[in-house]
Short mmCIF file of C-alpha atoms in Angstrom, two decimals:
data_model
loop_
_atom_site.label_atom_id
_atom_site.label_comp_id
_atom_site.label_asym_id
_atom_site.label_seq_id
_atom_site.Cartn_x
_atom_site.Cartn_y
_atom_site.Cartn_z
CA UNK A 1 95.87 53.83 133.05
CA UNK A 2 97.67 51.03 134.88
CA UNK A 3 97.99 47.61 133.25
CA UNK A 4 100.71 45.76 135.16
CA UNK A 5 100.18 47.22 138.62
CA UNK A 6 97.10 48.25 140.57
CA UNK A 7 96.88 51.00 143.17
CA UNK A 8 96.85 48.32 145.87
CA UNK A 9 100.33 47.23 144.77
CA UNK A 10 101.89 50.31 146.39
CA UNK A 11 103.12 50.62 150.00
CA UNK A 12 104.87 53.47 151.84
CA UNK A 13 107.48 52.50 154.43
CA UNK A 14 107.69 55.21 157.10
CA UNK A 15 110.54 55.55 159.59
CA UNK A 16 109.68 57.37 162.82
CA UNK A 17 110.37 57.22 166.54
CA UNK A 18 108.64 57.69 169.89
CA UNK A 19 105.15 58.05 168.41
CA UNK A 20 102.05 57.23 170.47
CA UNK A 21 99.38 58.25 167.92
CA UNK A 22 98.93 58.70 164.18
CA UNK A 23 98.45 62.48 164.18
CA UNK A 24 101.85 63.04 162.52
CA UNK A 25 100.47 61.45 159.34
CA UNK A 26 97.91 64.18 158.62
CA UNK A 27 100.34 66.89 157.40
CA UNK A 28 102.23 64.28 155.37
CA UNK A 29 99.14 63.56 153.24
CA UNK A 30 97.48 66.92 152.44
CA UNK A 31 95.65 65.71 149.32
CA UNK A 32 93.83 62.64 150.65
CA UNK A 33 93.48 60.83 153.94
CA UNK A 34 96.47 58.68 154.86
CA UNK A 35 94.24 55.61 155.24
CA UNK A 36 93.78 55.51 151.45
CA UNK A 37 97.41 54.37 151.24
CA UNK A 38 99.02 51.13 152.34
CA UNK A 39 101.41 52.22 155.08
CA UNK A 40 103.97 50.33 157.13
CA UNK A 41 105.24 52.43 160.04
CA UNK A 42 108.37 51.40 161.92
CA UNK A 43 108.22 53.24 165.25
CA UNK A 44 111.55 53.01 167.06
CA UNK A 45 110.80 53.50 170.75
CA UNK A 46 111.61 52.40 174.25
CA UNK A 47 108.36 53.48 175.88
CA UNK A 48 105.75 54.89 173.48
CA UNK A 49 103.53 52.30 171.81
CA UNK A 50 101.90 53.18 168.51
CA UNK A 51 98.73 51.44 167.37
CA UNK A 52 96.54 51.69 164.29
CA UNK A 53 92.79 51.24 163.87
CA UNK A 54 93.09 51.26 160.07
CA UNK A 55 93.47 48.02 158.11
CA UNK A 56 95.67 49.82 155.56
CA UNK A 57 98.08 51.14 158.22
CA UNK A 58 100.36 48.59 159.85
CA UNK A 59 102.68 49.44 162.74
CA UNK A 60 105.86 47.82 164.03
CA UNK A 61 107.09 49.09 167.41
CA UNK A 62 110.82 48.35 167.67
CA UNK A 63 113.05 48.81 170.71
CA UNK A 64 116.11 49.78 168.69
CA UNK A 65 117.81 52.82 167.18
CA UNK A 66 119.11 53.75 163.75
CA UNK A 67 117.52 54.72 160.44
CA UNK A 68 119.12 51.82 158.55
CA UNK A 69 117.74 49.33 161.09
CA UNK A 70 114.32 50.88 160.57
CA UNK A 71 114.62 50.62 156.78
CA UNK A 72 115.74 46.98 156.98
CA UNK A 73 112.87 46.05 159.28
CA UNK A 74 110.50 47.72 156.84
CA UNK A 75 111.91 45.71 153.91
CA UNK A 76 111.56 42.49 155.88
CA UNK A 77 107.91 43.19 156.74
CA UNK A 78 106.68 44.99 153.61
CA UNK A 79 103.86 43.28 151.75
CA UNK A 80 103.24 45.08 148.44
CA UNK A 81 104.94 44.85 145.05
CA UNK A 82 106.17 48.47 144.90
CA UNK A 83 107.48 50.21 148.02
CA UNK A 84 108.66 53.73 148.82
CA UNK A 85 110.99 54.72 151.67
CA UNK A 86 110.11 57.88 153.55
CA UNK A 87 110.57 59.80 156.80
CA UNK A 88 108.00 61.35 159.13
CA UNK A 89 108.64 65.01 158.23
CA UNK A 90 107.80 65.05 154.52
CA UNK A 91 104.78 66.24 152.52
CA UNK A 92 103.65 64.07 149.62
CA UNK A 93 102.56 65.48 146.28
CA UNK A 94 99.17 64.96 144.72
CA UNK A 95 98.58 61.71 142.78
CA UNK A 96 101.54 60.05 144.49
CA UNK A 97 100.47 56.49 143.75
CA UNK A 98 99.94 57.12 140.06
CA UNK A 99 103.25 58.98 139.69
CA UNK A 100 105.23 56.09 141.12
CA UNK A 101 103.29 53.17 139.66
CA UNK A 102 103.25 54.79 136.22
CA UNK A 103 107.02 55.17 136.37
CA UNK A 104 107.40 51.44 136.97
CA UNK A 105 104.88 50.71 134.21
CA UNK A 106 107.02 52.69 131.76
CA UNK A 107 110.28 51.12 132.98
CA UNK A 108 109.36 47.50 133.62
CA UNK A 109 112.96 46.30 133.87
CA UNK A 110 113.81 48.73 136.66
CA UNK A 111 114.12 47.19 140.12
CA UNK A 112 114.64 50.58 141.78
CA UNK A 113 113.53 54.01 140.63
CA UNK A 114 114.70 57.19 142.31
CA UNK A 115 112.58 60.32 142.02
CA UNK A 116 112.94 64.02 142.76
CA UNK A 117 111.95 66.24 145.68
CA UNK A 118 111.72 69.90 146.60
CA UNK A 119 112.43 71.71 149.84
CA UNK A 120 109.33 72.86 151.71
CA UNK A 121 108.67 76.46 150.73
CA UNK A 122 110.75 76.16 147.55
CA UNK A 123 109.59 75.37 144.02
CA UNK A 124 112.96 74.38 142.58
CA UNK A 125 113.57 70.60 142.36
CA UNK A 126 116.68 69.30 144.10
CA UNK A 127 117.76 67.41 140.98
CA UNK A 128 118.07 69.54 137.86
CA UNK A 129 117.82 66.67 135.37
CA UNK A 130 114.47 66.64 133.58
CA UNK A 131 114.82 63.33 131.72
CA UNK A 132 114.93 59.72 132.82
CA UNK A 133 118.28 57.93 132.87
CA UNK A 134 119.87 54.78 134.23
CA UNK A 135 121.95 55.25 137.37
CA UNK A 136 125.63 54.36 137.64
CA UNK A 137 128.18 54.38 140.47
CA UNK A 138 128.61 58.13 140.17
CA UNK A 139 125.00 59.28 139.92
CA UNK A 140 123.79 57.37 143.01
CA UNK A 141 125.78 59.79 145.21
CA UNK A 142 123.12 62.41 144.56
CA UNK A 143 120.14 60.36 145.82
CA UNK A 144 118.21 60.88 149.06
CA UNK A 145 116.57 57.87 150.69
CA UNK A 146 113.12 59.54 150.58
CA UNK A 147 113.35 59.42 146.77
CA UNK A 148 113.83 55.64 146.53
CA UNK A 149 111.05 53.32 145.36
CA UNK A 150 111.65 49.66 144.59
CA UNK A 151 110.20 46.30 143.61
CA UNK A 152 110.06 44.37 146.86
CA UNK A 153 110.63 40.92 145.36
CA UNK A 154 113.72 42.07 143.45
CA UNK A 155 115.29 43.52 146.59
CA UNK A 156 114.54 40.44 148.68
CA UNK A 157 115.65 38.05 145.95
CA UNK A 158 118.99 39.87 145.66
CA UNK A 159 119.36 40.02 149.46
CA UNK A 160 119.90 43.80 149.41
CA UNK A 161 119.71 45.72 152.67
CA UNK A 162 121.07 48.83 154.38
CA UNK A 163 124.44 48.72 156.12
CA UNK A 164 123.39 49.31 159.73
CA UNK A 165 126.70 50.97 160.61
CA UNK A 166 125.63 53.93 158.44
CA UNK A 167 122.70 56.34 158.64
CA UNK A 168 121.17 58.59 161.29
CA UNK A 169 121.30 57.05 164.75
CA UNK A 170 124.21 54.75 163.92
CA UNK A 171 128.00 55.02 164.15
CA UNK A 172 128.29 56.93 160.86
CA UNK A 173 125.33 59.25 160.31
CA UNK A 174 125.46 59.49 156.52
CA UNK A 175 125.61 57.63 153.19
CA UNK A 176 123.21 54.78 153.92
CA UNK A 177 121.39 55.31 150.63
CA UNK A 178 124.63 55.27 148.58
CA UNK A 179 125.58 51.88 149.99
CA UNK A 180 122.05 50.53 149.47
CA UNK A 181 122.03 51.58 145.81
CA UNK A 182 125.57 50.38 145.25
CA UNK A 183 124.49 46.95 146.50
CA UNK A 184 121.76 47.01 143.88
CA UNK A 185 124.21 47.88 141.12
CA UNK A 186 126.58 45.14 142.27
CA UNK A 187 123.70 42.66 141.88
CA UNK A 188 123.12 43.94 138.32
CA UNK A 189 119.73 45.43 139.16
CA UNK A 190 118.52 48.23 136.92
CA UNK A 191 118.27 51.48 138.88
CA UNK A 192 116.64 54.39 137.08
CA UNK A 193 116.03 58.07 137.74
CA UNK A 194 112.63 59.61 137.05
CA UNK A 195 112.31 63.42 137.31
CA UNK A 196 108.82 63.32 138.83
CA UNK A 197 108.66 65.30 142.10
CA UNK A 198 107.01 63.07 144.67
CA UNK A 199 107.66 64.78 148.00
CA UNK A 200 108.63 67.97 149.82
CA UNK A 201 111.18 67.90 152.64
CA UNK A 202 112.21 70.45 155.31
CA UNK A 203 114.87 72.96 154.34
CA UNK A 204 117.56 71.60 156.64
CA UNK A 205 119.16 68.28 155.84
CA UNK A 206 121.91 66.75 157.97
CA UNK A 207 123.50 65.41 154.80
CA UNK A 208 124.00 68.97 153.51
CA UNK A 209 126.05 70.08 156.53
CA UNK A 210 129.20 68.92 154.77
CA UNK A 211 131.69 70.51 157.16
CA UNK A 212 130.25 69.03 160.34
CA UNK A 213 132.26 66.55 162.38
CA UNK A 214 129.58 63.87 161.98
CA UNK A 215 129.64 64.10 158.17
CA UNK A 216 133.44 64.09 157.95
CA UNK A 217 133.57 61.18 160.42
CA UNK A 218 130.96 59.21 158.50
CA UNK A 219 132.20 59.93 154.99
CA UNK A 220 135.75 58.99 155.93
CA UNK A 221 134.46 55.63 157.15
CA UNK A 222 132.44 55.24 153.97
CA UNK A 223 135.44 55.91 151.75
CA UNK A 224 137.52 53.43 153.70
CA UNK A 225 134.79 50.82 153.21
CA UNK A 226 134.75 51.53 149.48
CA UNK A 227 138.38 52.36 148.68
CA UNK A 228 140.47 51.20 151.67
CA UNK A 229 143.70 53.16 152.24
CA UNK A 230 142.88 55.67 149.50
CA UNK A 231 140.44 57.09 152.06
CA UNK A 232 143.30 58.91 153.78
CA UNK A 233 144.16 60.74 150.56
CA UNK A 234 140.50 61.51 150.00
CA UNK A 235 140.20 62.90 153.55
CA UNK A 236 142.97 65.44 153.03
CA UNK A 237 141.55 66.49 149.66
CA UNK A 238 138.06 66.75 151.16
CA UNK A 239 139.21 68.99 154.02
CA UNK A 240 140.84 71.40 151.58
CA UNK A 241 137.72 71.25 149.40
CA UNK A 242 135.71 72.34 152.46
CA UNK A 243 138.08 75.26 153.00
CA UNK A 244 137.60 76.42 149.41
CA UNK A 245 133.85 76.16 149.92
CA UNK A 246 134.21 78.12 153.17
CA UNK A 247 132.45 75.31 155.00
CA UNK A 248 135.26 75.16 157.55
CA UNK A 249 138.02 77.54 158.67
CA UNK A 250 141.75 77.13 158.03
CA UNK A 251 142.23 76.89 161.79
CA UNK A 252 140.08 73.72 161.78
CA UNK A 253 142.23 71.70 159.36
CA UNK A 254 144.00 69.59 161.96
CA UNK A 255 140.83 68.97 163.94
CA UNK A 256 138.83 67.90 160.88
CA UNK A 257 141.54 65.55 159.61
CA UNK A 258 141.74 63.96 163.04
CA UNK A 259 137.95 63.54 163.02
CA UNK A 260 138.13 61.73 159.69
CA UNK A 261 140.97 59.48 160.84
CA UNK A 262 138.91 58.59 163.91
CA UNK A 263 136.03 57.63 161.64
CA UNK A 264 138.27 55.32 159.63
CA UNK A 265 139.64 53.78 162.84
CA UNK A 266 136.10 53.19 164.13
CA UNK A 267 135.11 51.47 160.89
CA UNK A 268 138.20 49.24 161.09
CA UNK A 269 137.29 48.36 164.67
CA UNK A 270 133.73 47.45 163.73
CA UNK A 271 134.85 45.40 160.74
CA UNK A 272 137.46 43.56 162.76
CA UNK A 273 134.91 42.69 165.46
CA UNK A 274 132.74 40.93 162.86
CA UNK A 275 135.50 38.72 161.48
#
């Protein structure tokens, strides 16, 4: 039973691209029709125009690229008290609204709550913790953006947004959620974990391909943003960690280190251009 929030207080912010109809929503909502939810769809496109005939489903067509830009546009245009980030390839669990709103009812001081998810076809949750806890600078590294729900007014009041240099479709295709949550912590917002499983996601995740050039490039830039010159030390340690994990070959050491250094150089260039 909800006391503080009503079901109409909940909105799902969906990032997608090049959509011309709403058919992609049907498999996302197997338990009830998508129109029973408040949805805000950010459709990044150059040509396709997406429209909605449902009052509960709003659409923004944006001629731009980048997941973080999509998330920021969604924050700017969201309209409900509690919002959830998501992508266009997920499957939501039954009683989604109640799971999320009840979590905020039980944790009224939380500005952000991160949840759990499973891989499609798998029953094991991605996070093994089965109790609630308050996030810190270490635990936020294990969060996926599709697990993040938040109080809209708290985020806007604290002027928190995604760094648009990071995330799929940007210069560094990783770590956008870490930086978003870190911004929340730096503003002294309470960020909690709730073990409820709210969504299923495809088996492959770009963030799991830890030995790829794009991940090494992006994470090196991230570490330079966070820790400056210590990023070079981290890069060397990370490459040898990948060897121990058999994610890369010994013959790739020089190439992977160079990739990371290039990522740091690109971040420096972008930062310098904004000064």
